[in-house]
């Protein structure tokens, strides 16, 4: 196992002081890098553990913040912040670009080899970075089948992988179809995996918070989705020792 060094990084975005989590593999050489976006509830220890796991695989990895250091336990309070954010592509892009600037400023990051992996709201932000024409090697999302402004998906310059639960009421089949239609029309190299029987946020283990209806953990599919994310990175952003 590769020795990992971690630290918190404070940076400004969306009028807030964000606190992200950076993880570095051992060594001093430049490495491919992964920007990781959290669910709508915000950045917690589970998302930090994802970044640490990516660093163990040899990546520079940075989990960005979306709520100024907050992690919401009340779903209604969370939705009051997230719904307007998801309706504002420019605001999502500004949050994504601020985090990307932090990752690029890390001396260990190879600025020409960066991918974005995002979950829920964090995945939507990753897609908006792609729609903004950012040079990325891959975009991977789970539970983030959002569509953008007309024609902007054509600016996505990398493969897109998306995962969603078949029983997710927050990302229903109609939204799934709209997402597929958008990226197919744009000529994007895309893949969609539908995990049978899974609800929204199936990838996240249970936590001590109130949850919305239609949200639930599916351990088997959670592991499969992680394996698929790692496979995407291995294909599009391989670590070469």
mmCIF file of C-alpha atoms in Angstrom, residues 138-221:
data_model
loop_
_atom_site.group_PDB
_atom_site.id
_atom_site.type_symbol
_atom_site.label_atom_id
_atom_site.label_comp_id
_atom_site.label_asym_id
_atom_site.label_seq_id
_atom_site.Cartn_x
_atom_site.Cartn_y
_atom_site.Cartn_z
ATOM 1 C CA UNK A 138 -12.590 11.705 -17.726
ATOM 2 C CA UNK A 139 -15.780 12.619 -15.904
ATOM 3 C CA UNK A 140 -17.406 10.009 -13.689
ATOM 4 C CA UNK A 141 -20.683 10.590 -11.878
ATOM 5 C CA UNK A 142 -23.010 8.656 -9.601
ATOM 6 C CA UNK A 143 -26.591 9.857 -9.116
ATOM 7 C CA UNK A 144 -25.955 13.010 -11.144
ATOM 8 C CA UNK A 145 -27.899 12.684 -14.394
ATOM 9 C CA UNK A 146 -28.315 16.425 -14.833
ATOM 10 C CA UNK A 147 -28.740 18.135 -18.164
ATOM 11 C CA UNK A 148 -27.161 21.428 -19.161
ATOM 12 C CA UNK A 149 -27.947 24.424 -21.292
ATOM 13 C CA UNK A 150 -28.671 23.652 -24.964
ATOM 14 C CA UNK A 151 -25.616 22.796 -27.019
ATOM 15 C CA UNK A 152 -23.049 23.069 -24.242
ATOM 16 C CA UNK A 153 -22.529 19.323 -23.865
ATOM 17 C CA UNK A 154 -20.659 19.488 -27.184
ATOM 18 C CA UNK A 155 -17.845 21.187 -25.260
ATOM 19 C CA UNK A 156 -17.198 18.047 -23.189
ATOM 20 C CA UNK A 157 -13.785 16.823 -24.328
ATOM 21 C CA UNK A 158 -13.467 13.501 -22.507
ATOM 22 C CA UNK A 159 -15.316 10.231 -21.850
ATOM 23 C CA UNK A 160 -18.256 10.435 -19.449
ATOM 24 C CA UNK A 161 -19.305 7.545 -17.217
ATOM 25 C CA UNK A 162 -22.526 7.741 -15.211
ATOM 26 C CA UNK A 163 -24.084 5.390 -12.683
ATOM 27 C CA UNK A 164 -27.612 5.467 -11.272
ATOM 28 C CA UNK A 165 -29.944 3.208 -9.324
ATOM 29 C CA UNK A 166 -32.861 1.756 -11.255
ATOM 30 C CA UNK A 167 -35.271 2.699 -8.451
ATOM 31 C CA UNK A 168 -33.927 6.201 -7.863
ATOM 32 C CA UNK A 169 -36.978 8.527 -7.700
ATOM 33 C CA UNK A 170 -34.757 11.617 -7.711
ATOM 34 C CA UNK A 171 -33.178 10.532 -11.018
ATOM 35 C CA UNK A 172 -36.214 8.854 -12.666
ATOM 36 C CA UNK A 173 -36.215 7.256 -16.142
ATOM 37 C CA UNK A 174 -37.371 10.490 -17.813
ATOM 38 C CA UNK A 175 -34.366 12.355 -16.443
ATOM 39 C CA UNK A 176 -32.132 9.444 -17.379
ATOM 40 C CA UNK A 177 -33.429 9.595 -20.940
ATOM 41 C CA UNK A 178 -32.916 13.365 -21.155
ATOM 42 C CA UNK A 179 -29.319 13.030 -19.996
ATOM 43 C CA UNK A 180 -28.594 10.285 -22.534
ATOM 44 C CA UNK A 181 -30.236 12.275 -25.331
ATOM 45 C CA UNK A 182 -28.139 15.351 -24.502
ATOM 46 C CA UNK A 183 -24.746 13.663 -24.453
ATOM 47 C CA UNK A 184 -25.519 11.378 -27.388
ATOM 48 C CA UNK A 185 -26.534 14.348 -29.537
ATOM 49 C CA UNK A 186 -23.309 16.099 -28.507
ATOM 50 C CA UNK A 187 -21.184 13.208 -29.747
ATOM 51 C CA UNK A 188 -19.715 12.519 -26.307
ATOM 52 C CA UNK A 189 -18.044 9.183 -25.552
ATOM 53 C CA UNK A 190 -20.429 8.048 -22.830
ATOM 54 C CA UNK A 191 -21.489 5.078 -20.738
ATOM 55 C CA UNK A 192 -24.427 4.679 -18.379
ATOM 56 C CA UNK A 193 -24.693 1.893 -15.805
ATOM 57 C CA UNK A 194 -28.062 1.280 -14.172
ATOM 58 C CA UNK A 195 -27.735 -0.648 -10.921
ATOM 59 C CA UNK A 196 -30.783 -2.867 -10.530
ATOM 60 C CA UNK A 197 -32.905 -2.315 -7.430
ATOM 61 C CA UNK A 198 -30.785 0.554 -6.108
ATOM 62 C CA UNK A 199 -32.197 3.797 -4.714
ATOM 63 C CA UNK A 200 -30.713 7.296 -4.679
ATOM 64 C CA UNK A 201 -27.386 7.615 -2.806
ATOM 65 C CA UNK A 202 -27.029 3.820 -2.909
ATOM 66 C CA UNK A 203 -23.258 4.277 -2.838
ATOM 67 C CA UNK A 204 -23.199 6.021 0.574
ATOM 68 C CA UNK A 205 -23.334 3.957 3.793
ATOM 69 C CA UNK A 206 -26.015 4.818 6.362
ATOM 70 C CA UNK A 207 -25.271 7.850 8.499
ATOM 71 C CA UNK A 208 -26.832 9.481 11.547
ATOM 72 C CA UNK A 209 -29.130 11.887 9.765
ATOM 73 C CA UNK A 210 -32.670 12.195 8.512
ATOM 74 C CA UNK A 211 -33.011 10.911 4.973
ATOM 75 C CA UNK A 212 -35.450 11.691 2.197
ATOM 76 C CA UNK A 213 -37.775 8.993 0.813
ATOM 77 C CA UNK A 214 -36.148 7.061 -2.019
ATOM 78 C CA UNK A 215 -32.680 7.202 -0.453
ATOM 79 C CA UNK A 216 -30.998 3.995 0.656
ATOM 80 C CA UNK A 217 -27.689 2.155 0.777
ATOM 81 C CA UNK A 218 -27.016 -0.890 -1.410
ATOM 82 C CA UNK A 219 -23.664 -2.364 -0.298
ATOM 83 C CA UNK A 220 -23.160 -4.663 -3.285
ATOM 84 C CA UNK A 221 -23.880 -1.991 -5.867
#
